Backbone as XML, in Angstrom:
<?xml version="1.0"?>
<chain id="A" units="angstrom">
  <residue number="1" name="UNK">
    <atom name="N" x="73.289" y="102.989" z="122.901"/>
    <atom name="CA" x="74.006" y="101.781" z="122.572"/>
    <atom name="C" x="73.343" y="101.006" z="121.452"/>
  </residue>
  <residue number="2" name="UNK">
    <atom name="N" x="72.125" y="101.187" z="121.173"/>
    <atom name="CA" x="71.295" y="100.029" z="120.551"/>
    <atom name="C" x="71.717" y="100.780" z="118.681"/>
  </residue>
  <residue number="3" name="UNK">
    <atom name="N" x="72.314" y="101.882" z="118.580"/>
    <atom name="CA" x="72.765" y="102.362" z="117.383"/>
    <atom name="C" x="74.573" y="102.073" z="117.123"/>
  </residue>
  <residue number="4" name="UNK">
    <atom name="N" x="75.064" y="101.621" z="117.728"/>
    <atom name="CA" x="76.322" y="101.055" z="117.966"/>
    <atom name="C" x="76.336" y="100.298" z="116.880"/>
  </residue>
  <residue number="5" name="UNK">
    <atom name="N" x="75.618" y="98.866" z="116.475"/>
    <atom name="CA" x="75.571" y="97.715" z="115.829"/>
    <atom name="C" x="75.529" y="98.155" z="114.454"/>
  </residue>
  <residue number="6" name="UNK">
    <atom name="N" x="74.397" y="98.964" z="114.343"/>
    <atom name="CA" x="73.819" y="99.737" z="113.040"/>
    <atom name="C" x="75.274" y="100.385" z="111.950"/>
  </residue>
  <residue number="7" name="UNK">
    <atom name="N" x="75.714" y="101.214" z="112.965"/>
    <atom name="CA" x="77.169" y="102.119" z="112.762"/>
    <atom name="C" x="78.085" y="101.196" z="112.350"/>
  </residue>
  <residue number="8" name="UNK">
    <atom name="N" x="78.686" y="100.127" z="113.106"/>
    <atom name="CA" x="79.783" y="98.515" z="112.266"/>
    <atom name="C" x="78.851" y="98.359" z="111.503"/>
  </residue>
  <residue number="9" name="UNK">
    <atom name="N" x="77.851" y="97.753" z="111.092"/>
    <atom name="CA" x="77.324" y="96.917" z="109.984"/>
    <atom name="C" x="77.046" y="98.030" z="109.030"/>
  </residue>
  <residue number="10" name="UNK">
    <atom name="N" x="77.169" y="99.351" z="108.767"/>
    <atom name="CA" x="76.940" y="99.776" z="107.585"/>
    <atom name="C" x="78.171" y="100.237" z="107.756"/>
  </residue>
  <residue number="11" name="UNK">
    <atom name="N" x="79.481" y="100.208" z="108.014"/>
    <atom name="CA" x="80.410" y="100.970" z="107.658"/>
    <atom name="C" x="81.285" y="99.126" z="106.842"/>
  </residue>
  <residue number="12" name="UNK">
    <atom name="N" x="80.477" y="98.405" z="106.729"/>
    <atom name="CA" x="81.412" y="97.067" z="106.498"/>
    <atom name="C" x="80.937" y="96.957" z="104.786"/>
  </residue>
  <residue number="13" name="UNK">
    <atom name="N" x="79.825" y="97.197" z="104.463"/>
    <atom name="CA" x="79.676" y="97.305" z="103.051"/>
    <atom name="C" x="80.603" y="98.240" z="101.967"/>
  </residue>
  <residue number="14" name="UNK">
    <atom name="N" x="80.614" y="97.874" z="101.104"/>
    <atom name="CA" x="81.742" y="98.770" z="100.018"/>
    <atom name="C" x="80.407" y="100.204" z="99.487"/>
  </residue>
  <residue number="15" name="UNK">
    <atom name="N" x="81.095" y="101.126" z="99.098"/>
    <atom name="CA" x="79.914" y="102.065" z="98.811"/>
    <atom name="C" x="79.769" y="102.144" z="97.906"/>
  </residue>
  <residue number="16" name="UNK">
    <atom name="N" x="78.313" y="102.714" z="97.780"/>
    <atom name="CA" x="77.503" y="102.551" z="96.764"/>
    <atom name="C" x="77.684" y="103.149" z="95.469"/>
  </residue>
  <residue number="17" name="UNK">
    <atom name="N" x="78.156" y="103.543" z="95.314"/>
    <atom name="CA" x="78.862" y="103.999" z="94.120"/>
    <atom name="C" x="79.812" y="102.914" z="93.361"/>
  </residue>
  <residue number="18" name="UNK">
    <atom name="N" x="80.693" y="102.834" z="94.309"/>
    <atom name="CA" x="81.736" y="101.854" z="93.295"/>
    <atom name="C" x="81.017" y="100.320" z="93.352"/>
  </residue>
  <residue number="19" name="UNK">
    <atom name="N" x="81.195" y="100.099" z="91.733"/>
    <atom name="CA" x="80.962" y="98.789" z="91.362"/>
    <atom name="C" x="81.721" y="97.545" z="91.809"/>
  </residue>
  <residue number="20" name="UNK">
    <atom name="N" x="81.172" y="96.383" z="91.271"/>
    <atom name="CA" x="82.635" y="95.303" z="91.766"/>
    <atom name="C" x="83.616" y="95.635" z="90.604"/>
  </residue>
  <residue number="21" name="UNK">
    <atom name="N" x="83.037" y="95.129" z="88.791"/>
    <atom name="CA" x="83.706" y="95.923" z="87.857"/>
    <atom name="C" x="85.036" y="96.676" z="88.338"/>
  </residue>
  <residue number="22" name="UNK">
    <atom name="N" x="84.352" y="97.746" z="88.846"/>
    <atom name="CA" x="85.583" y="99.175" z="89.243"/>
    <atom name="C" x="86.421" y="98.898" z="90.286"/>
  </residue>
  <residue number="23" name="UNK">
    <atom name="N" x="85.816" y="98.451" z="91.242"/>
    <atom name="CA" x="87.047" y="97.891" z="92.013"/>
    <atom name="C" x="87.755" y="97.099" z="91.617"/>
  </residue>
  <residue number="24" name="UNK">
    <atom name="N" x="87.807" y="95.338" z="90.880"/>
    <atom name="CA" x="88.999" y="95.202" z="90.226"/>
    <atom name="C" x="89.905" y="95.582" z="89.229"/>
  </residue>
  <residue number="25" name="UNK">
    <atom name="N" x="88.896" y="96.770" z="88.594"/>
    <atom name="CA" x="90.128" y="97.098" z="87.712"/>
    <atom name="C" x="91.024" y="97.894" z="87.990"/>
  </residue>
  <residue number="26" name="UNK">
    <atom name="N" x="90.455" y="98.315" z="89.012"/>
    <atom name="CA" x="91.053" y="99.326" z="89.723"/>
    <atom name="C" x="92.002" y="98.679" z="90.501"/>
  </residue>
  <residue number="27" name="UNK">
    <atom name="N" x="92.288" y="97.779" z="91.067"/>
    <atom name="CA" x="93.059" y="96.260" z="91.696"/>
    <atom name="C" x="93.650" y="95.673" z="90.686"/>
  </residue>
  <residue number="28" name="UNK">
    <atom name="N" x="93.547" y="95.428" z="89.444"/>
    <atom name="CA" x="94.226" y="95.365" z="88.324"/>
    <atom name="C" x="95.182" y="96.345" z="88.424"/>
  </residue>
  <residue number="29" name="UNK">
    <atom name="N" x="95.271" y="97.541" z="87.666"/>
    <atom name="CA" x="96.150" y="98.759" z="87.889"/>
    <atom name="C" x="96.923" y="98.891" z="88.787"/>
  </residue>
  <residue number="30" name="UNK">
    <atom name="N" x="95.756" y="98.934" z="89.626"/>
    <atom name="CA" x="96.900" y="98.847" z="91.391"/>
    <atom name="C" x="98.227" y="97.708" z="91.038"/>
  </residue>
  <residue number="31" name="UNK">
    <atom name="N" x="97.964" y="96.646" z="91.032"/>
    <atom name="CA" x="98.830" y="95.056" z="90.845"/>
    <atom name="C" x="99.896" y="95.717" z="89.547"/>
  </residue>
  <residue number="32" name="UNK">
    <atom name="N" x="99.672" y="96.252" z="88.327"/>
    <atom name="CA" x="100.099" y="96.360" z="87.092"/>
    <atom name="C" x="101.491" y="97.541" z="87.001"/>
  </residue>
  <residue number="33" name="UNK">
    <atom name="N" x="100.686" y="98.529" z="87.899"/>
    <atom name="CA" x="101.614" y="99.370" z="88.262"/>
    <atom name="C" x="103.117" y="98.888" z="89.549"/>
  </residue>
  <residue number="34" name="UNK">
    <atom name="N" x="102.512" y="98.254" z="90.453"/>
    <atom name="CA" x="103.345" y="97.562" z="91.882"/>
    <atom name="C" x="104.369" y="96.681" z="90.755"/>
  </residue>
  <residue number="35" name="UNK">
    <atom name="N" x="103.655" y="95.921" z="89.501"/>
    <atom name="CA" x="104.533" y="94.976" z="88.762"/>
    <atom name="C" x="105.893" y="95.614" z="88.065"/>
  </residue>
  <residue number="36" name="UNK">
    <atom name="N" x="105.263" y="96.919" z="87.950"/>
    <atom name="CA" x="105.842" y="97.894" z="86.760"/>
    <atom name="C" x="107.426" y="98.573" z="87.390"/>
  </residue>
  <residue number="37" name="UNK">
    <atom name="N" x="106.938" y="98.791" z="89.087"/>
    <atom name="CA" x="107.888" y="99.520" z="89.471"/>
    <atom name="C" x="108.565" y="98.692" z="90.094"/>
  </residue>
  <residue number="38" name="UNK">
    <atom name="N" x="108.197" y="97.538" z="90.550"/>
    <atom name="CA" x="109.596" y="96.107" z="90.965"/>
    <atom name="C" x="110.387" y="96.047" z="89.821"/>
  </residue>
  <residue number="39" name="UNK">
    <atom name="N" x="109.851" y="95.599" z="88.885"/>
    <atom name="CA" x="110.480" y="95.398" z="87.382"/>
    <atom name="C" x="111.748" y="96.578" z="87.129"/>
  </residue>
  <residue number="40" name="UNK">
    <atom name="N" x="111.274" y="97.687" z="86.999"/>
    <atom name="CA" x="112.382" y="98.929" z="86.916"/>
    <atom name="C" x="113.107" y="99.274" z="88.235"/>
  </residue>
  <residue number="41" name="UNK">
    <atom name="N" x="112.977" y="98.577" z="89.479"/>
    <atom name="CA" x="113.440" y="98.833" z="90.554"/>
    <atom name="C" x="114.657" y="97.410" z="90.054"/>
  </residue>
  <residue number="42" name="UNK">
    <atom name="N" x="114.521" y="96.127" z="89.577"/>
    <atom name="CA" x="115.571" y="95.329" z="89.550"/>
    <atom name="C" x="116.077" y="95.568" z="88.452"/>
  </residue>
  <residue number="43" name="UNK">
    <atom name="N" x="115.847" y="96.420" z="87.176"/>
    <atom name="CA" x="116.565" y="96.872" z="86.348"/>
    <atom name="C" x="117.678" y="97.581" z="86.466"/>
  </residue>
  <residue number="44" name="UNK">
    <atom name="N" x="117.486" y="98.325" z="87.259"/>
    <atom name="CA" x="118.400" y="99.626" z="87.895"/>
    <atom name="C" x="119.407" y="99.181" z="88.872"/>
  </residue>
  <residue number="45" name="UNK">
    <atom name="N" x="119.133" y="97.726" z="89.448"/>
    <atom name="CA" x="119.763" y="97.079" z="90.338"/>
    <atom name="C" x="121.175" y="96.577" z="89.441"/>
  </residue>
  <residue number="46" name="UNK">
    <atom name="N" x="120.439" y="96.082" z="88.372"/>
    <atom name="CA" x="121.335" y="94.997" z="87.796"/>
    <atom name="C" x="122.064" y="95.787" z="86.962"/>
  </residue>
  <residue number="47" name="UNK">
    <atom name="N" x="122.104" y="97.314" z="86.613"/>
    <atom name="CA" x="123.303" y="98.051" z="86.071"/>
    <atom name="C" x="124.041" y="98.601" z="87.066"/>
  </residue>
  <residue number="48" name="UNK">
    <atom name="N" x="123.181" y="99.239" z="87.596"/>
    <atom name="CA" x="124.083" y="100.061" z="89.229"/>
    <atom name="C" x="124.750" y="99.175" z="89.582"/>
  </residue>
  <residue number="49" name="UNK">
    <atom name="N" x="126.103" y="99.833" z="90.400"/>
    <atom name="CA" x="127.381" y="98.832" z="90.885"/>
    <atom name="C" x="126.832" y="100.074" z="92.503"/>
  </residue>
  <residue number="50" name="UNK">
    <atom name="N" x="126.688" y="98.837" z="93.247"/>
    <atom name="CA" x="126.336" y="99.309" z="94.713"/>
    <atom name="C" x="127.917" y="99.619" z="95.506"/>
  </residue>
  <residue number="51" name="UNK">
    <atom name="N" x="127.410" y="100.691" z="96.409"/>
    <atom name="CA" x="128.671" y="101.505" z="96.882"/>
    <atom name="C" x="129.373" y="100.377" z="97.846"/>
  </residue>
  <residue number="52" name="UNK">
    <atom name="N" x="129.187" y="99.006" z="98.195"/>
    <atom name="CA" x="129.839" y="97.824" z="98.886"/>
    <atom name="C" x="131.072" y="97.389" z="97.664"/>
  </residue>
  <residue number="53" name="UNK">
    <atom name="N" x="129.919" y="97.087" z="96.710"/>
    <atom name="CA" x="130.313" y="96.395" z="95.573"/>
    <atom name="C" x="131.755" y="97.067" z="95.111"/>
  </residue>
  <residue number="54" name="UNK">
    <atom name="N" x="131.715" y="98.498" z="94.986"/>
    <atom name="CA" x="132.700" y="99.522" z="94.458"/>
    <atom name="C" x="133.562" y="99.242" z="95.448"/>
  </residue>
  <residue number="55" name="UNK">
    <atom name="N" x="133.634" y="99.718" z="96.932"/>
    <atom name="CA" x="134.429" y="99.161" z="97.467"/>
    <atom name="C" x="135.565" y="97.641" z="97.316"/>
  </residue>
  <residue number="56" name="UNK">
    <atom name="N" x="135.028" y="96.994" z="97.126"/>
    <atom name="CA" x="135.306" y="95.403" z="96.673"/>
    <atom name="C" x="136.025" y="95.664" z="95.870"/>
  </residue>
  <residue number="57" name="UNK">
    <atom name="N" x="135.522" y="96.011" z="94.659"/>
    <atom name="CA" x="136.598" y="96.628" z="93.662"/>
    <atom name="C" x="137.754" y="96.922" z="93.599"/>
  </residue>
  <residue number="58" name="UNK">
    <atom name="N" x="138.049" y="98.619" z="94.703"/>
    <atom name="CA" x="138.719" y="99.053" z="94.841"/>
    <atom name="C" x="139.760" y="98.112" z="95.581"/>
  </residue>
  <residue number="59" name="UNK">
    <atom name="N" x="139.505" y="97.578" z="96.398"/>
    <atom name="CA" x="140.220" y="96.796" z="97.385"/>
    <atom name="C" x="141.072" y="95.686" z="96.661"/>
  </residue>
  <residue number="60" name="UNK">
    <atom name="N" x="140.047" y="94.809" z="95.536"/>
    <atom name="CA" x="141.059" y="93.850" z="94.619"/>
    <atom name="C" x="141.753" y="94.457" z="94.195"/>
  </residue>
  <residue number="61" name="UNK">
    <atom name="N" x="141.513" y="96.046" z="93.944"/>
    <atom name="CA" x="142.707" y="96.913" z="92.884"/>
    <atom name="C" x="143.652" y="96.948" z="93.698"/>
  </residue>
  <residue number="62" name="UNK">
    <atom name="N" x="144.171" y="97.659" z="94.317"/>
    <atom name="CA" x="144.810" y="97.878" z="95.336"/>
    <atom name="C" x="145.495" y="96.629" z="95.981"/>
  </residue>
  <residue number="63" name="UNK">
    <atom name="N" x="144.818" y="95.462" z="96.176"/>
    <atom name="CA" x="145.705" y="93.997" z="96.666"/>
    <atom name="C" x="146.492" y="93.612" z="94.953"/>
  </residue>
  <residue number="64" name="UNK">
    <atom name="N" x="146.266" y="93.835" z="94.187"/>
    <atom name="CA" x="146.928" y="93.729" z="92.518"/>
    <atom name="C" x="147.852" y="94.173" z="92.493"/>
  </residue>
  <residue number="65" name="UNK">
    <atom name="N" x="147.477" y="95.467" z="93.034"/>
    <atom name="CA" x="148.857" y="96.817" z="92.682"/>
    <atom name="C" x="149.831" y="96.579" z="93.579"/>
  </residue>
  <residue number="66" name="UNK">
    <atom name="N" x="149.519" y="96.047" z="94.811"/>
    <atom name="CA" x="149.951" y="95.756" z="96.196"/>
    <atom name="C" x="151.406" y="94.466" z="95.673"/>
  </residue>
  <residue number="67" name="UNK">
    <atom name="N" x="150.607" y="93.564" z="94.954"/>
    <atom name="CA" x="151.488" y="92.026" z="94.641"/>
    <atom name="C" x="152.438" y="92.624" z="93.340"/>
  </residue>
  <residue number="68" name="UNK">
    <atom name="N" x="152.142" y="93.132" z="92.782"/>
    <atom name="CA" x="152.829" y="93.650" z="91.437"/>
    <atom name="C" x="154.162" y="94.434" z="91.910"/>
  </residue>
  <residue number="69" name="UNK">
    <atom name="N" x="153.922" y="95.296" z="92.911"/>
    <atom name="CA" x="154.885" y="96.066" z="93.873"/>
    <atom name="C" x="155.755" y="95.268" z="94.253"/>
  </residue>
  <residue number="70" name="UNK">
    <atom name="N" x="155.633" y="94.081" z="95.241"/>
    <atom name="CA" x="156.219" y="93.446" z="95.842"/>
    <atom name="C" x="156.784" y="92.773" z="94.979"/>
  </residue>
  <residue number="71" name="UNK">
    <atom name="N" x="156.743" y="92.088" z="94.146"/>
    <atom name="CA" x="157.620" y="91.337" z="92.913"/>
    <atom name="C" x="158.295" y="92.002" z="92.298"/>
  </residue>
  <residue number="72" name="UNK">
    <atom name="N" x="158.369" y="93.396" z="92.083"/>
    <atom name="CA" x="159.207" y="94.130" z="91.573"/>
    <atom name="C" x="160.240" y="94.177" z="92.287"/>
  </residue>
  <residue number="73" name="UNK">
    <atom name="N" x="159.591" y="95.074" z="93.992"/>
    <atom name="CA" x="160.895" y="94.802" z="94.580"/>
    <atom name="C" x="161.758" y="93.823" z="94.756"/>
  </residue>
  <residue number="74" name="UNK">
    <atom name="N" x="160.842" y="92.508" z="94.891"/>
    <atom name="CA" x="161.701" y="91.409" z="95.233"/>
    <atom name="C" x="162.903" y="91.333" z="94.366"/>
  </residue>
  <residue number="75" name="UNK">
    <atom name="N" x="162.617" y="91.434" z="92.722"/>
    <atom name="CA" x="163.488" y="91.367" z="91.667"/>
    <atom name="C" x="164.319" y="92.602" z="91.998"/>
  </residue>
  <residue number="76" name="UNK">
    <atom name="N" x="164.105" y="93.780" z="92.474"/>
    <atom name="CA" x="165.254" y="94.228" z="92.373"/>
    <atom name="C" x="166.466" y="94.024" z="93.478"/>
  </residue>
  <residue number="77" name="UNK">
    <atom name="N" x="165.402" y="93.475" z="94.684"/>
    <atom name="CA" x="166.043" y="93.141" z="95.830"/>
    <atom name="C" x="167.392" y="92.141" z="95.301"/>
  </residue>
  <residue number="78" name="UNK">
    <atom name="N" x="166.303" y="91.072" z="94.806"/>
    <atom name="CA" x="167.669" y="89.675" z="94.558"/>
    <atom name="C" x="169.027" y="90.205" z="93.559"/>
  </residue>
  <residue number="79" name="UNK">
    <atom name="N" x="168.587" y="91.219" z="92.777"/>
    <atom name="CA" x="169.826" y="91.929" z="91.739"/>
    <atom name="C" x="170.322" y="92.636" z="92.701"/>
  </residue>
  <residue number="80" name="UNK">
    <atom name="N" x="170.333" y="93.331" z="93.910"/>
    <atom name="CA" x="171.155" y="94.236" z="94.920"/>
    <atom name="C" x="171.777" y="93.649" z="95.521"/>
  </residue>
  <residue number="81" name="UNK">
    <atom name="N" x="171.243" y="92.057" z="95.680"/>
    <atom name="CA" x="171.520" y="91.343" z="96.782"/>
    <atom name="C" x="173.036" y="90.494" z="95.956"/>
  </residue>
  <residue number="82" name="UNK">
    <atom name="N" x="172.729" y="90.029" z="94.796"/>
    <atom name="CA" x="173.974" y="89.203" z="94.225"/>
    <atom name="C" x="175.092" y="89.875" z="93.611"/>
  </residue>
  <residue number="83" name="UNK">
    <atom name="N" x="174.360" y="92.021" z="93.589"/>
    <atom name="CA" x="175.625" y="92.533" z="93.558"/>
    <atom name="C" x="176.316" y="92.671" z="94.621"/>
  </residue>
  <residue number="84" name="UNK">
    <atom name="N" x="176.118" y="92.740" z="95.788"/>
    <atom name="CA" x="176.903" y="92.751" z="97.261"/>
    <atom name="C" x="177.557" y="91.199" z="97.601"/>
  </residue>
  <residue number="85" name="UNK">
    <atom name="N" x="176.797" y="90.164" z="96.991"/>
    <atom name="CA" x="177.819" y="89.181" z="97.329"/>
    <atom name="C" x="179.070" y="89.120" z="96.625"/>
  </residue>
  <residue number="86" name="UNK">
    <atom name="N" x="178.749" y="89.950" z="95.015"/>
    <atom name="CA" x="180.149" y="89.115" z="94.219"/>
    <atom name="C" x="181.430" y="89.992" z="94.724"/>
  </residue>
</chain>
């Protein structure tokens, strides 16, 4: 047990090899790169049309085509309709 303490307290130091230097630049990079790929991750956002979005789309198309229909008929309705009255 009395080597227990020894074992945590040297596994808590950074090793001896790497500098402080190297570790932030290395934490730099790390950060530069994470910046790099958010950046091109909301790029790609803001051209891509998401498969909800497309939906949406389709659906205003379709309620357009839907009202355009119905006014047609209506017009031809009311011309069928005032030839059967006269």
């Amino acid at each position: 047990m009395a080597c227990w303490p020894r074992v945590i307290s040297a596994t808590r130091h950074s090793h001896p090899r790497t500098s402080r230097p190297m570790q932030s630049h290395a934490m730099g990079l790390l950060a530069l790169a994470l910046f790099g790929f958010c950046h091109a991750v909301q790029g790609r956002e803001a051209v891509a049309v998401t498969p909800v979005q497309k939906v949406i789309q389709l659906m205003d198309g379709m309620l357009a085509k839907g009202k355009e229909e119905k006014h047609t008929e209506q017009v031809q309705f009311a011309v069928y309709k005032q030839f059967c009255d006269d």
